[in-house]
PDB file of C-alpha atoms in Angstrom:
ATOM      1  CA  UNK A  95      52.506  55.801 111.752  1.00  0.00           C
ATOM      2  CA  UNK A  96      51.832  55.608 107.952  1.00  0.00           C
ATOM      3  CA  UNK A  97      53.746  57.582 104.951  1.00  0.00           C
ATOM      4  CA  UNK A  98      52.402  61.182 104.362  1.00  0.00           C
ATOM      5  CA  UNK A  99      50.601  61.257 100.679  1.00  0.00           C
ATOM      6  CA  UNK A 100      52.682  63.040  98.091  1.00  0.00           C
ATOM      7  CA  UNK A 101      50.459  65.829  97.341  1.00  0.00           C
ATOM      8  CA  UNK A 102      50.359  66.645 101.210  1.00  0.00           C
ATOM      9  CA  UNK A 103      54.477  66.424 100.924  1.00  0.00           C
ATOM     10  CA  UNK A 104      54.229  69.008  98.432  1.00  0.00           C
ATOM     11  CA  UNK A 105      52.242  71.230 100.420  1.00  0.00           C
ATOM     12  CA  UNK A 106      54.221  70.630 103.364  1.00  0.00           C
ATOM     13  CA  UNK A 107      57.471  71.611 101.592  1.00  0.00           C
ATOM     14  CA  UNK A 108      56.019  74.889  99.800  1.00  0.00           C
ATOM     15  CA  UNK A 109      54.341  76.273 102.825  1.00  0.00           C
ATOM     16  CA  UNK A 110      57.665  75.642 105.215  1.00  0.00           C
ATOM     17  CA  UNK A 111      59.655  77.044 102.688  1.00  0.00           C
ATOM     18  CA  UNK A 112      58.182  79.685 100.246  1.00  0.00           C
ATOM     19  CA  UNK A 113      61.391  81.108  99.282  1.00  0.00           C
ATOM     20  CA  UNK A 114      63.055  77.881  98.392  1.00  0.00           C
ATOM     21  CA  UNK A 115      62.271  75.832  95.117  1.00  0.00           C
ATOM     22  CA  UNK A 116      62.623  72.377  93.314  1.00  0.00           C
ATOM     23  CA  UNK A 117      65.579  70.228  94.949  1.00  0.00           C
ATOM     24  CA  UNK A 118      66.431  72.656  97.587  1.00  0.00           C
ATOM     25  CA  UNK A 119      63.098  72.451  99.083  1.00  0.00           C
ATOM     26  CA  UNK A 120      62.642  68.492  99.388  1.00  0.00           C
ATOM     27  CA  UNK A 121      65.870  68.325 101.038  1.00  0.00           C
ATOM     28  CA  UNK A 122      65.337  70.976 103.139  1.00  0.00           C
ATOM     29  CA  UNK A 123      61.990  69.610 104.244  1.00  0.00           C
ATOM     30  CA  UNK A 124      63.765  66.276 104.944  1.00  0.00           C
ATOM     31  CA  UNK A 125      65.910  68.247 107.381  1.00  0.00           C
ATOM     32  CA  UNK A 126      62.979  69.646 109.022  1.00  0.00           C
ATOM     33  CA  UNK A 127      61.895  65.846 110.293  1.00  0.00           C
ATOM     34  CA  UNK A 128      65.558  65.537 111.152  1.00  0.00           C
ATOM     35  CA  UNK A 129      65.270  68.519 113.553  1.00  0.00           C
ATOM     36  CA  UNK A 130      67.235  70.970 111.802  1.00  0.00           C
ATOM     37  CA  UNK A 131      64.753  73.367 110.648  1.00  0.00           C
ATOM     38  CA  UNK A 132      65.320  76.906 111.646  1.00  0.00           C
ATOM     39  CA  UNK A 133      68.798  76.770 111.338  1.00  0.00           C
ATOM     40  CA  UNK A 134      68.842  75.668 107.361  1.00  0.00           C
ATOM     41  CA  UNK A 135      65.840  77.860 106.828  1.00  0.00           C
ATOM     42  CA  UNK A 136      67.878  80.870 107.723  1.00  0.00           C
ATOM     43  CA  UNK A 137      70.697  79.518 105.494  1.00  0.00           C
ATOM     44  CA  UNK A 138      68.143  78.899 102.537  1.00  0.00           C
ATOM     45  CA  UNK A 139      66.172  82.163 102.580  1.00  0.00           C
ATOM     46  CA  UNK A 140      67.862  85.094 102.074  1.00  0.00           C
ATOM     47  CA  UNK A 141      65.813  88.512 103.617  1.00  0.00           C
ATOM     48  CA  UNK A 142      63.340  90.147 101.620  1.00  0.00           C
ATOM     49  CA  UNK A 143      65.217  92.479  99.415  1.00  0.00           C
ATOM     50  CA  UNK A 144      64.317  95.130  96.904  1.00  0.00           C
ATOM     51  CA  UNK A 145      65.941  93.325  94.013  1.00  0.00           C
ATOM     52  CA  UNK A 146      64.222  90.165  95.193  1.00  0.00           C
ATOM     53  CA  UNK A 147      60.960  92.056  94.204  1.00  0.00           C
ATOM     54  CA  UNK A 148      61.727  93.346  91.041  1.00  0.00           C
ATOM     55  CA  UNK A 149      62.858  97.018  92.355  1.00  0.00           C
ATOM     56  CA  UNK A 150      65.325  97.956  89.702  1.00  0.00           C
ATOM     57  CA  UNK A 151      68.357 100.377  90.712  1.00  0.00           C
ATOM     58  CA  UNK A 152      68.001 103.745  89.057  1.00  0.00           C
ATOM     59  CA  UNK A 153      69.834 104.752  86.146  1.00  0.00           C
ATOM     60  CA  UNK A 154      72.663 107.369  86.992  1.00  0.00           C
ATOM     61  CA  UNK A 155      72.409 108.797  83.839  1.00  0.00           C
ATOM     62  CA  UNK A 156      69.040 110.536  83.787  1.00  0.00           C
ATOM     63  CA  UNK A 157      70.290 114.098  84.587  1.00  0.00           C
ATOM     64  CA  UNK A 158      73.953 115.727  83.981  1.00  0.00           C
ATOM     65  CA  UNK A 159      75.662 118.486  86.057  1.00  0.00           C
ATOM     66  CA  UNK A 160      79.188 120.129  86.919  1.00  0.00           C
ATOM     67  CA  UNK A 161      80.624 119.805  90.715  1.00  0.00           C
ATOM     68  CA  UNK A 162      81.422 123.215  91.626  1.00  0.00           C
ATOM     69  CA  UNK A 163      82.711 121.688  94.952  1.00  0.00           C
ATOM     70  CA  UNK A 164      82.296 119.094  97.815  1.00  0.00           C
ATOM     71  CA  UNK A 165      80.914 119.787 101.234  1.00  0.00           C
ATOM     72  CA  UNK A 166      82.557 119.057 104.511  1.00  0.00           C
ATOM     73  CA  UNK A 167      79.748 116.400 104.643  1.00  0.00           C
ATOM     74  CA  UNK A 168      80.659 115.313 101.862  1.00  0.00           C
ATOM     75  CA  UNK A 169      77.743 116.621  99.380  1.00  0.00           C
ATOM     76  CA  UNK A 170      78.137 117.383  95.750  1.00  0.00           C
ATOM     77  CA  UNK A 171      77.009 121.226  95.210  1.00  0.00           C
ATOM     78  CA  UNK A 172      76.523 121.865  91.586  1.00  0.00           C
ATOM     79  CA  UNK A 173      77.350 124.921  89.312  1.00  0.00           C
ATOM     80  CA  UNK A 174      73.670 125.437  89.215  1.00  0.00           C
ATOM     81  CA  UNK A 175      73.290 125.771  92.970  1.00  0.00           C
ATOM     82  CA  UNK A 176      71.802 122.153  93.035  1.00  0.00           C
ATOM     83  CA  UNK A 177      72.990 119.963  96.363  1.00  0.00           C
ATOM     84  CA  UNK A 178      73.456 116.450  96.194  1.00  0.00           C
ATOM     85  CA  UNK A 179      73.504 113.969  98.475  1.00  0.00           C
ATOM     86  CA  UNK A 180      74.970 110.555  97.620  1.00  0.00           C
ATOM     87  CA  UNK A 181      72.295 108.238  98.521  1.00  0.00           C
ATOM     88  CA  UNK A 182      72.461 104.837 100.203  1.00  0.00           C
ATOM     89  CA  UNK A 183      75.838 105.929 102.071  1.00  0.00           C
ATOM     90  CA  UNK A 184      76.970 106.591 105.812  1.00  0.00           C
ATOM     91  CA  UNK A 185      80.255 107.861 106.831  1.00  0.00           C
ATOM     92  CA  UNK A 186      80.315 105.445 109.873  1.00  0.00           C
ATOM     93  CA  UNK A 187      80.735 108.286 112.402  1.00  0.00           C
ATOM     94  CA  UNK A 188      83.365 110.285 111.149  1.00  0.00           C
ATOM     95  CA  UNK A 189      82.033 113.418 112.488  1.00  0.00           C
ATOM     96  CA  UNK A 190      80.953 116.721 110.991  1.00  0.00           C
ATOM     97  CA  UNK A 191      83.418 115.837 107.971  1.00  0.00           C
ATOM     98  CA  UNK A 192      83.025 112.325 106.418  1.00  0.00           C
ATOM     99  CA  UNK A 193      86.525 110.828 105.541  1.00  0.00           C
ATOM    100  CA  UNK A 194      85.757 110.313 102.133  1.00  0.00           C
ATOM    101  CA  UNK A 195      85.596 114.292 101.418  1.00  0.00           C
ATOM    102  CA  UNK A 196      89.253 114.996 100.421  1.00  0.00           C
ATOM    103  CA  UNK A 197      89.469 111.970  97.880  1.00  0.00           C
ATOM    104  CA  UNK A 198      85.882 112.659  96.412  1.00  0.00           C
ATOM    105  CA  UNK A 199      86.601 116.128  95.888  1.00  0.00           C
ATOM    106  CA  UNK A 200      90.091 115.726  93.957  1.00  0.00           C
ATOM    107  CA  UNK A 201      88.036 112.941  92.021  1.00  0.00           C
ATOM    108  CA  UNK A 202      84.715 115.058  90.888  1.00  0.00           C
ATOM    109  CA  UNK A 203      85.359 119.154  91.820  1.00  0.00           C
ATOM    110  CA  UNK A 204      85.198 120.964  88.174  1.00  0.00           C
ATOM    111  CA  UNK A 205      84.150 117.872  86.272  1.00  0.00           C
ATOM    112  CA  UNK A 206      80.871 116.702  84.899  1.00  0.00           C
ATOM    113  CA  UNK A 207      78.478 113.598  86.599  1.00  0.00           C
ATOM    114  CA  UNK A 208      75.665 111.776  85.378  1.00  0.00           C
ATOM    115  CA  UNK A 209      73.298 111.663  88.070  1.00  0.00           C
ATOM    116  CA  UNK A 210      69.740 109.992  89.039  1.00  0.00           C
ATOM    117  CA  UNK A 211      67.600 111.818  91.794  1.00  0.00           C
ATOM    118  CA  UNK A 212      64.050 112.703  92.724  1.00  0.00           C
ATOM    119  CA  UNK A 213      62.750 115.957  92.920  1.00  0.00           C
ATOM    120  CA  UNK A 214      62.205 115.913  96.788  1.00  0.00           C
ATOM    121  CA  UNK A 215      64.360 117.934  98.869  1.00  0.00           C
ATOM    122  CA  UNK A 216      65.590 117.363 102.423  1.00  0.00           C
ATOM    123  CA  UNK A 217      65.402 119.829 105.210  1.00  0.00           C
ATOM    124  CA  UNK A 218      68.605 120.986 104.185  1.00  0.00           C
ATOM    125  CA  UNK A 219      68.149 121.251 100.429  1.00  0.00           C
ATOM    126  CA  UNK A 220      69.791 118.421  99.044  1.00  0.00           C
ATOM    127  CA  UNK A 221      68.392 115.985  96.450  1.00  0.00           C
ATOM    128  CA  UNK A 222      69.315 112.164  97.068  1.00  0.00           C
ATOM    129  CA  UNK A 223      71.262 110.904  94.279  1.00  0.00           C
ATOM    130  CA  UNK A 224      72.782 108.076  92.447  1.00  0.00           C
ATOM    131  CA  UNK A 225      75.810 109.582  90.797  1.00  0.00           C
ATOM    132  CA  UNK A 226      78.429 108.244  88.056  1.00  0.00           C
ATOM    133  CA  UNK A 227      81.280 110.298  86.535  1.00  0.00           C
ATOM    134  CA  UNK A 228      81.024 111.070  82.844  1.00  0.00           C
ATOM    135  CA  UNK A 229      82.879 108.220  81.436  1.00  0.00           C
ATOM    136  CA  UNK A 230      86.024 108.654  79.559  1.00  0.00           C
ATOM    137  CA  UNK A 231      86.450 104.978  78.230  1.00  0.00           C
ATOM    138  CA  UNK A 232      83.238 103.053  78.387  1.00  0.00           C
ATOM    139  CA  UNK A 233      81.033 102.628  81.731  1.00  0.00           C
ATOM    140  CA  UNK A 234      82.189 104.434  84.718  1.00  0.00           C
ATOM    141  CA  UNK A 235      81.170 102.936  88.405  1.00  0.00           C
ATOM    142  CA  UNK A 236      78.910 104.926  90.383  1.00  0.00           C
ATOM    143  CA  UNK A 237      80.781 106.954  93.157  1.00  0.00           C
ATOM    144  CA  UNK A 238      78.561 105.147  95.634  1.00  0.00           C
ATOM    145  CA  UNK A 239      80.440 102.048  94.296  1.00  0.00           C
ATOM    146  CA  UNK A 240      83.807 103.590  94.412  1.00  0.00           C
ATOM    147  CA  UNK A 241      83.884 104.906  97.821  1.00  0.00           C
ATOM    148  CA  UNK A 242      82.150 101.591  99.424  1.00  0.00           C
ATOM    149  CA  UNK A 243      85.086  99.573  97.856  1.00  0.00           C
ATOM    150  CA  UNK A 244      87.711 102.197  99.311  1.00  0.00           C
ATOM    151  CA  UNK A 245      85.992 101.549 102.694  1.00  0.00           C
ATOM    152  CA  UNK A 246      85.452 105.439 102.842  1.00  0.00           C
ATOM    153  CA  UNK A 247      81.652 104.385 103.108  1.00  0.00           C
ATOM    154  CA  UNK A 248      79.400 102.343 104.686  1.00  0.00           C
ATOM    155  CA  UNK A 249      76.117 100.991 102.826  1.00  0.00           C
ATOM    156  CA  UNK A 250      72.639 102.271 104.216  1.00  0.00           C
ATOM    157  CA  UNK A 251      69.501 101.001 102.905  1.00  0.00           C
ATOM    158  CA  UNK A 252      67.795 103.714 101.624  1.00  0.00           C
ATOM    159  CA  UNK A 253      63.959 103.932  99.721  1.00  0.00           C
ATOM    160  CA  UNK A 254      64.188 104.668  96.532  1.00  0.00           C
ATOM    161  CA  UNK A 255      67.682 102.873  95.972  1.00  0.00           C
ATOM    162  CA  UNK A 256      67.153  99.724  97.797  1.00  0.00           C
ATOM    163  CA  UNK A 257      67.650  97.742  94.080  1.00  0.00           C
ATOM    164  CA  UNK A 258      71.436  99.079  94.418  1.00  0.00           C
ATOM    165  CA  UNK A 259      71.910  97.527  97.660  1.00  0.00           C
ATOM    166  CA  UNK A 260      73.137  94.038  96.713  1.00  0.00           C
ATOM    167  CA  UNK A 261      75.581  95.835  94.180  1.00  0.00           C
ATOM    168  CA  UNK A 262      76.589  98.281  97.065  1.00  0.00           C
ATOM    169  CA  UNK A 263      76.842  95.262  99.523  1.00  0.00           C
ATOM    170  CA  UNK A 264      79.387  93.335  97.175  1.00  0.00           C
ATOM    171  CA  UNK A 265      81.412  96.503  96.795  1.00  0.00           C
ATOM    172  CA  UNK A 266      81.617  96.834 100.812  1.00  0.00           C
ATOM    173  CA  UNK A 267      82.549  93.106 100.972  1.00  0.00           C
ATOM    174  CA  UNK A 268      85.452  93.682  99.060  1.00  0.00           C
ATOM    175  CA  UNK A 269      86.828  96.561 101.447  1.00  0.00           C
ATOM    176  CA  UNK A 270      85.942  94.637 104.648  1.00  0.00           C
ATOM    177  CA  UNK A 271      88.037  91.739 103.521  1.00  0.00           C
ATOM    178  CA  UNK A 272      90.771  93.958 102.673  1.00  0.00           C
ATOM    179  CA  UNK A 273      90.485  95.909 106.228  1.00  0.00           C
ATOM    180  CA  UNK A 274      90.608  99.574 103.846  1.00  0.00           C
ATOM    181  CA  UNK A 275      89.329 102.664 105.643  1.00  0.00           C
ATOM    182  CA  UNK A 276      86.543 102.217 108.264  1.00  0.00           C
ATOM    183  CA  UNK A 277      86.994  98.731 108.229  1.00  0.00           C
ATOM    184  CA  UNK A 278      90.095  98.846 109.772  1.00  0.00           C
ATOM    185  CA  UNK A 279      87.869  98.878 113.354  1.00  0.00           C
ATOM    186  CA  UNK A 280      84.693  97.658 112.003  1.00  0.00           C
ATOM    187  CA  UNK A 281      82.327  95.593 112.551  1.00  0.00           C
ATOM    188  CA  UNK A 282      82.374  96.750 116.222  1.00  0.00           C
ATOM    189  CA  UNK A 283      82.104  93.957 118.834  1.00  0.00           C
ATOM    190  CA  UNK A 284      78.729  93.965 120.139  1.00  0.00           C
ATOM    191  CA  UNK A 285      80.226  92.667 123.691  1.00  0.00           C
ATOM    192  CA  UNK A 286      82.093  95.881 123.547  1.00  0.00           C
ATOM    193  CA  UNK A 287      79.496  98.428 125.126  1.00  0.00           C
ATOM    194  CA  UNK A 288      81.740 101.141 125.762  1.00  0.00           C
ATOM    195  CA  UNK A 289      82.911 101.265 122.119  1.00  0.00           C
ATOM    196  CA  UNK A 290      79.338 101.058 120.676  1.00  0.00           C
ATOM    197  CA  UNK A 291      77.799 103.523 123.185  1.00  0.00           C
ATOM    198  CA  UNK A 292      80.917 106.162 121.996  1.00  0.00           C
ATOM    199  CA  UNK A 293      79.109 106.253 118.502  1.00  0.00           C
ATOM    200  CA  UNK A 294      75.617 107.111 119.844  1.00  0.00           C
ATOM    201  CA  UNK A 295      73.892 108.852 117.150  1.00  0.00           C
ATOM    202  CA  UNK A 296      76.309 107.535 114.477  1.00  0.00           C
ATOM    203  CA  UNK A 297      75.623 105.351 111.949  1.00  0.00           C
ATOM    204  CA  UNK A 298      77.997 102.103 111.996  1.00  0.00           C
ATOM    205  CA  UNK A 299      78.092  98.344 111.875  1.00  0.00           C
ATOM    206  CA  UNK A 300      78.388  95.675 114.782  1.00  0.00           C
ATOM    207  CA  UNK A 301      78.933  91.850 114.916  1.00  0.00           C
ATOM    208  CA  UNK A 302      78.016  89.201 117.187  1.00  0.00           C
ATOM    209  CA  UNK A 303      76.101  86.425 118.678  1.00  0.00           C
ATOM    210  CA  UNK A 304      72.037  86.831 119.653  1.00  0.00           C
ATOM    211  CA  UNK A 305      71.772  85.245 123.073  1.00  0.00           C
ATOM    212  CA  UNK A 306      68.335  85.625 122.966  1.00  0.00           C
ATOM    213  CA  UNK A 307      65.238  87.354 121.703  1.00  0.00           C
ATOM    214  CA  UNK A 308      62.754  89.195 123.868  1.00  0.00           C
ATOM    215  CA  UNK A 309      59.524  90.106 123.413  1.00  0.00           C
ATOM    216  CA  UNK A 310      57.106  93.201 124.147  1.00  0.00           C
ATOM    217  CA  UNK A 311      54.045  94.223 122.788  1.00  0.00           C
ATOM    218  CA  UNK A 312      55.617  96.660 119.994  1.00  0.00           C
ATOM    219  CA  UNK A 313      58.930  95.412 119.524  1.00  0.00           C
ATOM    220  CA  UNK A 314      61.157  92.101 119.486  1.00  0.00           C
ATOM    221  CA  UNK A 315      65.065  92.583 120.989  1.00  0.00           C
ATOM    222  CA  UNK A 316      67.595  90.894 119.869  1.00  0.00           C
ATOM    223  CA  UNK A 317      69.864  90.694 123.121  1.00  0.00           C
ATOM    224  CA  UNK A 318      73.546  90.325 122.315  1.00  0.00           C
ATOM    225  CA  UNK A 319      74.249  90.204 126.249  1.00  0.00           C
ATOM    226  CA  UNK A 320      72.592  88.998 129.473  1.00  0.00           C
ATOM    227  CA  UNK A 321      71.946  92.629 131.186  1.00  0.00           C
ATOM    228  CA  UNK A 322      69.155  94.382 129.048  1.00  0.00           C
ATOM    229  CA  UNK A 323      69.708  97.715 130.815  1.00  0.00           C
ATOM    230  CA  UNK A 324      73.240  97.707 129.908  1.00  0.00           C
ATOM    231  CA  UNK A 325      74.198  95.328 127.003  1.00  0.00           C
ATOM    232  CA  UNK A 326      73.671  95.717 123.258  1.00  0.00           C
ATOM    233  CA  UNK A 327      70.172  95.192 121.843  1.00  0.00           C
ATOM    234  CA  UNK A 328      68.905  95.362 118.093  1.00  0.00           C
ATOM    235  CA  UNK A 329      65.221  96.535 118.345  1.00  0.00           C
ATOM    236  CA  UNK A 330      63.520  94.529 115.610  1.00  0.00           C
ATOM    237  CA  UNK A 331      60.413  96.969 114.647  1.00  0.00           C
ATOM    238  CA  UNK A 332      56.906  95.733 113.360  1.00  0.00           C
ATOM    239  CA  UNK A 333      58.252  96.188 109.519  1.00  0.00           C
ATOM    240  CA  UNK A 334      61.045  94.182 109.879  1.00  0.00           C
ATOM    241  CA  UNK A 335      59.397  91.558 111.927  1.00  0.00           C
ATOM    242  CA  UNK A 336      56.427  91.227 109.083  1.00  0.00           C
ATOM    243  CA  UNK A 337      59.247  91.045 106.309  1.00  0.00           C
ATOM    244  CA  UNK A 338      60.683  88.049 108.449  1.00  0.00           C
ATOM    245  CA  UNK A 339      57.812  86.346 109.018  1.00  0.00           C
ATOM    246  CA  UNK A 340      56.785  86.681 105.288  1.00  0.00           C
ATOM    247  CA  UNK A 341      59.730  84.618 104.703  1.00  0.00           C
ATOM    248  CA  UNK A 342      58.832  82.173 107.452  1.00  0.00           C
ATOM    249  CA  UNK A 343      61.445  83.268 110.122  1.00  0.00           C
ATOM    250  CA  UNK A 344      60.257  84.047 113.227  1.00  0.00           C
ATOM    251  CA  UNK A 345      61.912  86.288 115.421  1.00  0.00           C
ATOM    252  CA  UNK A 346      62.906  83.652 118.096  1.00  0.00           C
ATOM    253  CA  UNK A 347      64.810  81.699 115.360  1.00  0.00           C
ATOM    254  CA  UNK A 348      67.700  84.305 115.408  1.00  0.00           C
ATOM    255  CA  UNK A 349      68.604  83.545 119.025  1.00  0.00           C
ATOM    256  CA  UNK A 350      72.043  81.717 118.878  1.00  0.00           C
ATOM    257  CA  UNK A 351      72.477  83.462 115.490  1.00  0.00           C
ATOM    258  CA  UNK A 352      75.727  84.890 114.313  1.00  0.00           C
ATOM    259  CA  UNK A 353      75.065  88.366 112.712  1.00  0.00           C
ATOM    260  CA  UNK A 354      76.034  92.072 111.984  1.00  0.00           C
ATOM    261  CA  UNK A 355      73.555  94.673 112.428  1.00  0.00           C
ATOM    262  CA  UNK A 356      73.696  98.271 110.570  1.00  0.00           C
ATOM    263  CA  UNK A 357      72.179 101.314 112.063  1.00  0.00           C
ATOM    264  CA  UNK A 358      72.356 104.425 114.004  1.00  0.00           C
ATOM    265  CA  UNK A 359      73.419 103.945 117.461  1.00  0.00           C
ATOM    266  CA  UNK A 360      71.154 105.661 120.176  1.00  0.00           C
ATOM    267  CA  UNK A 361      70.629 104.888 124.066  1.00  0.00           C
ATOM    268  CA  UNK A 362      68.036 102.700 125.581  1.00  0.00           C
ATOM    269  CA  UNK A 363      69.075 101.720 128.776  1.00  0.00           C
ATOM    270  CA  UNK A 364      72.526 100.188 127.020  1.00  0.00           C
ATOM    271  CA  UNK A 365      73.241 100.986 123.261  1.00  0.00           C
ATOM    272  CA  UNK A 366      70.609  99.870 120.774  1.00  0.00           C
ATOM    273  CA  UNK A 367      70.113 100.031 117.058  1.00  0.00           C
ATOM    274  CA  UNK A 368      66.550 100.396 115.653  1.00  0.00           C
ATOM    275  CA  UNK A 369      66.309  97.553 112.870  1.00  0.00           C
ATOM    276  CA  UNK A 370      63.367  99.000 110.735  1.00  0.00           C
ATOM    277  CA  UNK A 371      64.131  97.027 107.352  1.00  0.00           C
ATOM    278  CA  UNK A 372      65.899  93.661 107.363  1.00  0.00           C
ATOM    279  CA  UNK A 373      68.545  94.789 105.022  1.00  0.00           C
ATOM    280  CA  UNK A 374      69.821  96.010 108.080  1.00  0.00           C
ATOM    281  CA  UNK A 375      70.728  92.373 109.081  1.00  0.00           C
ATOM    282  CA  UNK A 376      73.285  90.125 107.431  1.00  0.00           C
ATOM    283  CA  UNK A 377      74.050  86.659 108.701  1.00  0.00           C
ATOM    284  CA  UNK A 378      75.972  85.650 105.640  1.00  0.00           C
ATOM    285  CA  UNK A 379      78.801  85.318 108.385  1.00  0.00           C
ATOM    286  CA  UNK A 380      76.825  82.956 110.313  1.00  0.00           C
ATOM    287  CA  UNK A 381      77.797  79.765 111.845  1.00  0.00           C
ATOM    288  CA  UNK A 382      75.941  76.964 113.062  1.00  0.00           C
ATOM    289  CA  UNK A 383      74.537  78.198 116.373  1.00  0.00           C
ATOM    290  CA  UNK A 384      74.655  76.078 119.680  1.00  0.00           C
ATOM    291  CA  UNK A 385      72.338  73.316 119.653  1.00  0.00           C
ATOM    292  CA  UNK A 386      68.878  75.121 120.362  1.00  0.00           C
ATOM    293  CA  UNK A 387      71.152  77.820 121.886  1.00  0.00           C
ATOM    294  CA  UNK A 388      68.831  80.571 123.487  1.00  0.00           C
ATOM    295  CA  UNK A 389      66.051  78.815 121.333  1.00  0.00           C
ATOM    296  CA  UNK A 390      63.783  77.925 124.056  1.00  0.00           C
ATOM    297  CA  UNK A 391      64.841  80.709 126.262  1.00  0.00           C
ATOM    298  CA  UNK A 392      63.806  83.130 123.575  1.00  0.00           C
ATOM    299  CA  UNK A 393      60.373  81.814 123.022  1.00  0.00           C
ATOM    300  CA  UNK A 394      57.758  83.794 125.080  1.00  0.00           C
ATOM    301  CA  UNK A 395      60.021  85.981 127.182  1.00  0.00           C
ATOM    302  CA  UNK A 396      59.014  89.350 127.714  1.00  0.00           C
ATOM    303  CA  UNK A 397      60.649  92.357 128.537  1.00  0.00           C
ATOM    304  CA  UNK A 398      58.877  94.575 131.404  1.00  0.00           C
ATOM    305  CA  UNK A 399      56.877  97.456 129.458  1.00  0.00           C
ATOM    306  CA  UNK A 400      59.113 100.292 130.805  1.00  0.00           C
ATOM    307  CA  UNK A 401      62.033  99.168 128.547  1.00  0.00           C
ATOM    308  CA  UNK A 402      60.126 100.414 125.368  1.00  0.00           C
TER     309      UNK A 402
END
């Protein structure tokens, strides 16, 4: 077969690797011809994030208030009656009283804070907010970063604050490596079904290898076990699938990958997490998959309609 014209080579590389530029795209395109496409594409392309799309983290200095108390659920009750929920955080299933409450109360009760919050209130009357202590010397980190670094909270992707997520995940990584707080028991092993099921209704993080990817008319299923109606499943919903495909990553390319998932556990013939945003998937822990492990099995595989 003759050589591909240079113009077509460039078109091939750009179409195949829309999130990679320059020399790396050339090298990756060469790897595709050697049969290493899916794994390298996942390694080269990050999931689309608000930060990557130019959405900034709000400036936590727009409003000012004085903290009167910290509620059992970790919300800040201000002296004027405003209640602030710390945006983008989850307590990891600690129950009605989150583990960070005592330390947070000691840190901010009776003190002034700076915050950025939208006008909307949830059904409990709270405003979601990015909060910063009033700095004594220079700039203070946000309460979100402090709690994540200490391991008392988990980062939760939240609309309106997605631009903050990269820095939150960086803070969370520090706690995970040091095994602080919640990270003494997290992430949960995706094979430990009973331990995951015990977290039903709570936000948590699981880790494991996707054995195969099932498909239905509405949802793609990241199967962490062989028994669909018993083992852990990640339900990849349409918005997350569209975001993945926009980066050239098909759901079936996730078969054989080692990853972490974050979200609220629910029961669906086995414990499951609904993946509505690609930010819920973290494959930075990825290892090279078994050669085509589960890949061919994943393609075209369907689930009974009753599993939806």
